[in-house]
Amino acid sequence: MNATTANNRKYLASGALVVLIAAGAYGLGRVYPPFGPTEGTITPADRYVAPQVGEGDVTLGDTSIPQLMQSDAFEVMTKDPNFRAMAKDPGFAALARNPQAMAAMAANPQAFAALARDPQAFAAMVRNAETASAAGRAANARDAQAFAAMARHANAFDALARHPQAFAAMARDAQAFAAYAKDANAFAAAARNPAGVTAMARQAQAFQALARDSAAMSALAGDAQAFDAMARNADAFSAMARNAAALSAAARSAQAFASQGRAANAFDSSAASAIAMNAQAFNALALQPQAFAALAQHPQAFAALARHPQAFAAMARNANAFSAYGRDADAFAAAARNPAGIAAMARDAQAFQALARDSAAMSALARDAQAFSALGRNASAFNALASNAQAFQAAMNQQALDAMARNAKAFQAMARDANGLAASARAAQAFNSQAAAAQGRLDAQAMSAMARNPQAFSAMAANPQAFAALARNPAALAAFARNAQAFAALGRNPNFQALAMNANFAAALQSPAFSQAIAAR
């Protein structure tokens, strides 16, 4: 009986898909009759690609919804009770129309749960995060080196972060503390009696409180080179010393980054600096951790593809079609030279021919043909990124992927934990916002908002336009609030991440075939 019921449900879902595809084909055939023979291979239909998708964006004849519903990610998620409950919520479709914001909130559900219940507070934080985003884009090599220094000496700087006034005093005059790198005991003695030390006297009570914190003093004694690291980045630390609370928050973000690196046995100062310098791009990739990990495992090959974004996007949209080239890179080279006869290449023939003429790129792909296999193994994640033109452009930043390629070993090690790699990118993005605040580039209101909810603030600052749109949609916020527990359960699920970021997902939620497939489970 159970088997019969299951089969009936399966046939119902499949039948709904067939009806939807047949209707599309019929409509298309009436408007554009075929020229010549109709037999042969079926090539992918043109898709409408846009950052936000509404109900009217998918027209008859567009197969994007059936293709999404036939994906592995959809098949897995329809069996999940949390997903089915959310999919039946009328407000969930409104939230899904903003895939970048929804994915960021799903990655930090606890940070957003309370905010989503208060639309006014949500909108106010978005406005402040927009200010922080503009300031954070001013992050430069100097700030990135400071981030790497903090992350390399994370325990020492985390100890100092618990004493923000003393930390800021040290940052303002880092050279004065450099000598303590050779003698941590001398620092402890000076902190106990700061009145006679010029660099400490103005904050005597703060240094005495630090001296009484045995755990903090032990951390500094265990890594006295933190004093030297601060001195070598004196300009950056001096600039950040303008706001003691933000400086301490930045140190905690560096500590979070370092924790992820240690967990993967993959910390590297150069990689830390690279992530901080390209935090915006890496944070965009963090919305699809499986794709991010694939890029990190094959950095030179994907950096080569990033120099040809149109061809790369075509490959990401149809990743399974390219996975076979993992066994034969020469076949890919031949196909790229003559793409007109290859269904997955024909629409972007000139882009693939340009790629084929790039000898350096083709050499990189030949040396690591497994990059094609990685595309196929993570097809849902790459398809989700490619379905959203804005997200794909932000994530596949040439400078960021080149930085990844230059630090290949570190990124390959971090890629063993896809969600950990994504968390590292979010920590670097948070640092940039906090460093901007520490340098006085944020007003008091924005500083207060960041202090109240640093994770949500950082996520908003990474993608202010998406969150500004969400702030204008109270139904979407209410849907998140009602389903906060479900988002907490699904936020790290790669199948949900792939669906949530797919630009066709919101339209699929409105499809009768989708409703029937959900009900059939």
XYZ file of C-alpha atoms in Angstrom:
521
model
C 0.000 0.000 0.000
C 2.767 2.442 0.929
C 4.700 1.637 -2.231
C 1.578 2.178 -4.350
C 0.882 5.520 -2.665
C 4.487 6.624 -3.144
C 4.361 5.674 -6.820
C 1.070 7.518 -7.279
C 2.589 10.646 -5.733
C 5.642 10.348 -7.944
C 3.455 10.008 -11.040
C 1.367 12.999 -9.941
C 4.472 15.213 -9.599
C 5.899 13.972 -12.891
C 2.567 14.420 -14.633
C 2.323 18.008 -13.437
C 5.752 18.720 -14.891
C 4.839 17.107 -18.223
C 1.668 19.208 -18.469
C 3.581 22.421 -17.737
C 6.302 21.642 -20.312
C 3.736 20.556 -22.927
C 1.758 23.737 -22.470
C 4.920 25.779 -22.914
C 5.921 23.879 -26.036
C 2.439 24.289 -27.499
C 2.425 28.037 -26.867
C 5.897 28.472 -28.305
C 5.029 26.393 -31.369
C 1.992 28.533 -32.116
C 3.970 31.766 -31.946
C 7.181 30.548 -33.580
C 6.496 27.585 -35.907
C 9.574 25.393 -36.458
C 11.741 25.976 -39.503
C 12.761 22.634 -40.948
C 12.955 19.243 -39.207
C 11.981 19.014 -35.554
C 13.819 15.831 -34.651
C 17.233 15.864 -32.976
C 18.692 16.912 -29.622
C 16.793 19.335 -27.387
C 18.871 22.410 -26.643
C 18.409 24.445 -23.452
C 15.696 27.107 -23.687
C 16.554 30.777 -23.270
C 16.117 31.922 -19.687
C 15.249 35.271 -18.265
C 18.008 36.145 -15.802
C 17.545 38.962 -13.277
C 18.449 39.685 -9.654
C 14.774 39.707 -8.548
C 12.091 37.503 -10.078
C 8.353 38.112 -9.789
C 5.322 36.116 -10.803
C 5.225 37.648 -14.265
C 8.858 37.026 -15.072
C 8.424 33.432 -16.288
C 6.404 33.098 -19.447
C 4.788 30.197 -21.283
C 7.444 28.208 -23.065
C 10.146 28.894 -20.483
C 11.387 25.575 -19.082
C 13.327 27.089 -16.171
C 10.764 26.040 -13.539
C 10.541 22.386 -14.684
C 14.327 22.227 -14.870
C 14.594 23.584 -11.333
C 12.032 21.053 -10.124
C 13.933 18.222 -11.761
C 17.167 19.131 -9.978
C 18.705 16.996 -7.248
C 18.407 19.889 -4.805
C 14.648 20.144 -5.322
C 14.191 16.395 -5.020
C 16.035 16.321 -1.696
C 14.331 19.390 -0.244
C 10.771 18.278 -1.005
C 11.360 15.397 1.400
C 12.347 17.758 4.205
C 9.456 18.666 6.554
C 10.964 22.067 7.392
C 11.145 22.999 3.728
C 7.631 21.752 2.977
C 6.213 23.787 5.852
C 7.959 26.948 4.639
C 6.904 26.364 1.030
C 3.250 26.332 2.118
C 3.595 29.684 3.931
C 1.990 32.391 1.707
C 4.655 34.930 2.717
C 7.556 32.668 1.791
C 7.201 33.505 -1.916
C 7.631 37.199 -1.102
C 10.837 36.412 0.775
C 12.120 34.172 -2.031
C 11.885 37.061 -4.519
C 14.962 38.448 -2.770
C 17.292 35.420 -2.941
C 20.494 37.155 -1.843
C 18.945 38.572 1.316
C 17.137 35.310 2.076
C 20.313 33.265 1.708
C 22.253 35.658 3.965
C 19.513 35.517 6.604
C 19.358 31.730 6.394
C 23.098 31.613 7.082
C 22.574 33.725 10.244
C 19.027 32.831 11.387
C 19.526 33.649 15.061
C 20.901 37.093 14.244
C 17.829 37.962 12.169
C 15.019 36.254 14.094
C 14.244 39.183 16.412
C 14.895 41.847 13.780
C 12.434 40.244 11.369
C 9.682 40.706 13.956
C 10.341 44.460 14.091
C 10.181 45.967 10.571
C 11.035 49.476 11.793
C 14.178 48.296 13.581
C 15.071 46.211 10.519
C 14.739 49.220 8.196
C 16.774 51.428 10.538
C 19.596 48.905 10.655
C 19.567 48.616 6.862
C 20.023 52.387 6.541
C 22.999 52.286 8.901
C 24.439 49.246 7.151
C 24.311 51.111 3.816
C 26.550 53.756 5.388
C 28.914 51.056 6.659
C 28.992 49.378 3.258
C 30.160 52.556 1.566
C 32.800 53.059 4.258
C 33.889 49.417 4.181
C 34.598 49.571 0.449
C 37.411 51.948 1.336
C 39.232 48.982 2.904
C 42.762 48.917 1.540
C 45.938 46.879 1.738
C 46.835 48.556 5.018
C 43.612 47.372 6.681
C 43.987 43.909 5.144
C 47.482 43.541 6.609
C 46.148 44.565 10.027
C 43.435 41.907 9.705
C 46.051 39.277 8.870
C 48.166 40.377 11.854
C 45.206 40.154 14.219
C 44.207 36.744 12.882
C 47.762 35.400 13.118
C 47.959 36.461 16.768
C 44.276 35.906 17.453
C 44.439 34.857 21.097
C 46.589 37.826 22.080
C 44.390 40.342 20.262
C 41.227 38.693 21.551
C 42.620 39.163 25.074
C 43.248 42.841 24.345
C 39.738 43.176 22.893
C 38.345 42.520 26.369
C 40.068 45.742 27.478
C 39.161 48.197 24.710
C 40.558 51.364 26.358
C 43.972 49.822 26.953
C 43.898 48.252 23.475
C 43.135 51.610 21.848
C 45.937 53.282 23.783
C 48.373 50.648 22.537
C 47.084 50.972 18.976
C 47.522 54.761 19.019
C 51.203 54.401 19.923
C 52.103 50.924 18.666
C 55.809 51.656 18.241
C 56.099 52.448 21.940
C 55.031 48.880 22.766
C 57.236 47.094 20.213
C 60.015 46.427 22.733
C 57.684 44.252 24.809
C 57.830 41.629 22.029
C 61.177 40.621 23.546
C 60.010 40.804 27.158
C 56.363 40.136 27.980
C 57.184 40.196 31.687
C 58.267 43.805 31.326
C 54.866 44.635 29.840
C 53.118 42.938 32.776
C 55.207 44.942 35.251
C 54.523 48.208 33.402
C 50.767 47.500 33.235
C 50.670 46.990 36.997
C 52.335 50.387 37.525
C 51.351 52.431 34.459
C 51.658 55.932 35.949
C 55.369 56.053 35.213
C 55.051 54.830 31.604
C 54.296 57.644 29.191
C 52.350 55.486 26.709
C 50.147 54.092 29.507
C 49.727 56.961 31.966
C 46.623 58.510 30.378
C 44.795 55.174 30.599
C 46.302 53.992 33.877
C 43.141 52.366 35.235
C 42.531 50.504 31.982
C 46.063 49.057 32.030
C 45.760 48.076 35.661
C 42.510 46.243 34.864
C 44.325 44.456 32.026
C 47.146 43.518 34.405
C 44.627 41.946 36.811
C 43.144 39.794 34.023
C 45.301 36.691 34.390
C 43.864 34.989 31.305
C 44.600 38.028 29.137
C 48.120 38.397 30.500
C 48.761 34.696 29.938
C 47.637 35.027 26.304
C 49.979 37.985 25.768
C 52.869 36.175 27.442
C 52.237 33.173 25.207
C 52.422 35.285 22.057
C 54.508 38.371 22.740
C 55.070 38.754 18.998
C 51.641 40.388 18.899
C 53.369 43.564 20.138
C 55.716 43.436 17.145
C 52.799 42.743 14.762
C 51.050 45.835 16.033
C 54.182 47.940 15.572
C 54.703 46.684 12.020
C 51.141 47.780 11.209
C 51.282 50.953 13.287
C 49.470 53.193 10.789
C 46.487 50.846 10.505
C 46.217 50.328 14.246
C 46.582 54.024 14.904
C 43.724 54.777 12.511
C 41.488 52.138 14.106
C 42.204 53.422 17.620
C 39.695 56.247 17.169
C 36.894 53.987 18.374
C 37.848 51.543 21.096
C 34.652 49.464 20.916
C 34.895 49.013 17.138
C 38.591 48.126 17.401
C 37.736 45.393 19.888
C 34.920 44.147 17.646
C 37.371 43.962 14.730
C 39.736 41.877 16.850
C 36.900 39.464 17.644
C 36.141 39.080 13.929
C 39.809 38.283 13.310
C 39.588 35.707 16.096
C 36.529 34.116 14.427
C 38.426 33.941 11.136
C 41.450 32.371 12.834
C 39.262 29.793 14.573
C 37.944 28.612 11.223
C 41.488 28.403 9.864
C 42.725 26.423 12.846
C 39.781 24.033 12.591
C 40.779 23.303 8.984
C 44.501 23.334 9.845
C 44.768 25.943 7.131
C 45.589 29.354 8.562
C 47.804 31.460 6.324
C 48.519 35.182 6.740
C 48.658 35.847 3.013
C 45.313 34.136 2.482
C 43.824 36.135 5.359
C 44.984 39.361 3.752
C 43.631 38.225 0.364
C 40.201 37.477 1.828
C 40.067 40.826 3.618
C 41.086 42.695 0.461
C 38.340 40.937 -1.524
C 35.777 40.459 1.212
C 32.858 41.687 -0.901
C 33.417 39.048 -3.579
C 34.169 36.243 -1.145
C 31.104 37.131 0.904
C 29.003 36.846 -2.268
C 30.502 33.399 -2.825
C 29.763 32.497 0.796
C 26.049 32.410 -0.087
C 26.867 29.237 -2.040
C 29.447 27.427 0.142
C 29.636 24.355 -2.102
C 30.521 26.457 -5.159
C 32.969 28.473 -3.042
C 34.698 25.276 -1.909
C 34.899 23.988 -5.484
C 36.572 27.222 -6.604
C 38.996 27.014 -3.685
C 39.923 23.432 -4.533
C 40.736 24.343 -8.148
C 41.751 28.004 -7.923
C 44.010 28.338 -10.964
C 41.519 26.718 -13.329
C 38.597 28.825 -12.147
C 40.696 31.992 -12.102
C 41.407 31.288 -15.782
C 37.685 30.913 -16.480
C 36.952 34.148 -14.632
C 38.869 36.008 -17.340
C 36.078 34.902 -19.689
C 32.934 35.639 -17.663
C 30.395 34.990 -20.427
C 31.746 31.512 -21.130
C 32.106 30.836 -17.404
C 28.476 31.839 -16.779
C 27.316 29.534 -19.593
C 29.239 26.660 -18.012
C 27.818 27.415 -14.565
C 24.254 27.498 -15.935
C 24.670 24.028 -17.425
C 27.369 22.534 -15.211
C 26.413 18.897 -15.741
C 26.987 19.231 -19.477
C 30.648 20.112 -18.859
C 31.497 17.546 -16.178
C 32.526 14.931 -18.754
C 35.451 17.134 -19.796
C 37.017 16.248 -16.439
C 38.227 13.090 -18.187
C 39.333 14.797 -21.385
C 40.464 18.417 -21.355
C 41.552 18.134 -25.000
C 37.949 17.437 -25.938
C 36.917 20.648 -24.218
C 39.580 22.584 -26.143
C 38.338 21.134 -29.422
C 34.718 21.901 -28.563
C 35.536 25.477 -27.536
C 37.260 26.068 -30.873
C 34.134 24.891 -32.723
C 31.254 25.601 -30.329
C 28.415 25.960 -32.835
C 27.711 22.220 -32.789
C 27.766 21.924 -28.977
C 24.363 22.582 -27.433
C 25.805 23.911 -24.165
C 28.150 26.316 -26.020
C 26.268 27.401 -29.113
C 24.460 30.375 -27.543
C 27.793 31.824 -26.430
C 29.926 30.673 -29.349
C 32.095 33.788 -29.578
C 32.825 33.699 -25.846
C 34.007 30.094 -26.036
C 36.117 30.800 -29.110
C 37.774 33.668 -27.214
C 38.457 31.274 -24.344
C 39.937 28.740 -26.772
C 42.342 31.391 -28.096
C 43.582 32.188 -24.560
C 46.520 29.788 -24.348
C 47.234 30.553 -20.689
C 43.638 29.810 -19.700
C 43.515 26.612 -21.712
C 46.808 25.463 -20.170
C 45.412 26.066 -16.669
C 42.321 23.997 -17.518
C 44.422 21.236 -19.058
C 46.561 21.039 -15.901
C 43.484 20.684 -13.700
C 40.705 19.136 -15.746
C 39.085 18.005 -12.504
C 37.679 21.531 -12.287
C 35.097 20.386 -14.857
C 34.158 17.464 -12.609
C 33.857 19.865 -9.663
C 31.397 21.921 -11.718
C 29.249 18.842 -12.260
C 29.391 17.656 -8.653
C 28.164 21.068 -7.500
C 25.828 21.754 -10.390
C 22.955 23.056 -8.261
C 25.173 25.566 -6.477
C 26.757 26.873 -9.686
C 23.397 26.992 -11.440
C 21.966 29.029 -8.558
C 24.783 31.555 -8.828
C 24.521 31.753 -12.609
C 20.736 32.185 -12.507
C 21.272 35.530 -10.774
C 23.394 37.733 -13.023
C 24.187 40.265 -10.300
C 25.219 37.606 -7.782
C 27.378 35.808 -10.340
C 29.162 39.006 -11.327
C 29.833 39.881 -7.686
C 31.070 36.406 -6.794
C 33.249 35.677 -9.822
C 35.409 38.731 -9.339
C 38.647 38.419 -11.307
C 40.794 40.020 -8.615
C 39.359 37.751 -5.915
C 39.862 34.551 -7.920
C 43.399 35.607 -8.850
C 44.083 36.122 -5.126
C 42.735 32.650 -4.482
C 45.034 31.217 -7.141
C 48.075 32.954 -5.613
C 47.240 31.361 -2.248
C 46.141 28.021 -3.626
C 47.373 25.732 -0.831
C 45.680 27.726 1.914
C 42.374 27.928 0.059
C 42.493 24.241 -0.854
C 42.946 23.398 2.821
C 40.092 25.681 3.880
C 37.862 24.159 1.195
C 37.658 20.897 3.164
C 34.888 22.585 5.179
C 32.622 24.491 2.810
C 30.542 26.143 5.530
C 33.691 26.994 7.488
C 35.167 28.651 4.410
C 31.978 30.689 4.030
C 32.135 31.665 7.706
C 35.724 32.867 7.188
C 34.566 35.166 4.391
C 31.795 36.551 6.577
C 34.296 37.226 9.372
C 36.516 39.193 6.978
C 33.525 41.189 5.752
C 32.572 41.961 9.356
C 36.140 43.100 10.057
C 36.019 45.576 7.172
C 32.835 47.171 8.506
C 34.252 47.280 12.029
C 37.576 48.692 10.840
C 35.667 51.440 9.013
C 33.824 52.203 12.239
C 37.032 52.164 14.263
C 38.558 54.705 11.904
C 35.681 57.098 12.499
C 33.945 56.543 9.157
C 30.592 55.729 10.820
C 28.355 57.992 12.847
C 27.153 57.220 16.373
C 23.826 55.784 15.226
C 25.480 53.308 12.865
C 27.975 52.348 15.558
C 25.143 51.637 17.978
C 23.350 49.456 15.423
C 26.500 47.468 14.734
C 27.137 46.927 18.444
C 23.587 45.629 19.048
C 23.657 42.957 16.343
C 27.069 42.641 14.678
C 26.283 39.550 12.580
C 23.106 40.934 11.051
C 24.743 44.325 10.538
C 27.678 42.764 8.694
C 25.390 40.709 6.440
C 23.398 43.828 5.558
C 26.548 45.842 4.885
C 27.715 43.133 2.486
C 24.569 43.459 0.349
C 22.719 46.660 1.248
C 20.587 46.853 -1.902
C 19.039 43.426 -1.332
C 18.260 44.191 2.296
C 16.860 47.635 1.449
C 14.389 45.922 -0.907
C 13.514 43.409 1.810
C 12.927 46.195 4.343
C 10.149 47.482 2.077
C 8.386 44.100 2.167
C 6.846 43.437 5.617
C 5.171 40.224 4.404
C 8.568 38.747 3.581
C 9.980 39.730 6.978
C 6.976 38.220 8.731
C 7.496 34.974 6.803
C 11.069 34.758 8.035
C 10.001 35.445 11.616
C 7.333 32.710 11.453
C 9.814 30.210 10.032
C 12.923 31.142 12.006
C 13.351 27.636 13.393
C 13.031 26.078 9.949
C 15.657 28.483 8.595
C 17.940 27.544 11.484
C 17.581 23.888 10.499
C 18.113 24.502 6.779
C 20.589 27.386 6.684
C 23.687 25.193 6.292
C 22.020 22.656 3.972
C 23.688 22.882 0.530
C 20.497 21.827 -1.263
C 18.506 24.613 0.365
C 21.323 27.081 -0.334
C 21.184 26.131 -4.012
C 17.410 26.531 -4.236
C 17.270 29.750 -2.219
C 19.781 31.520 -4.452
C 18.223 30.357 -7.715
C 16.544 33.290 -9.451
C 13.764 30.989 -10.699
C 12.834 29.716 -7.241
C 10.372 32.501 -6.385
C 8.457 31.934 -9.617
C 8.479 28.183 -9.016
C 6.740 28.719 -5.684
C 3.779 30.190 -7.598
C 3.594 27.253 -10.001
C 0.707 24.753 -9.678
C 3.196 22.000 -10.494
C 5.330 23.043 -7.513
C 2.321 22.973 -5.181
C 1.327 19.551 -6.450
C 4.851 18.218 -6.011
C 4.974 19.491 -2.416
C 1.534 18.070 -1.635
C 2.443 14.716 -3.152
C 5.184 14.108 -0.592
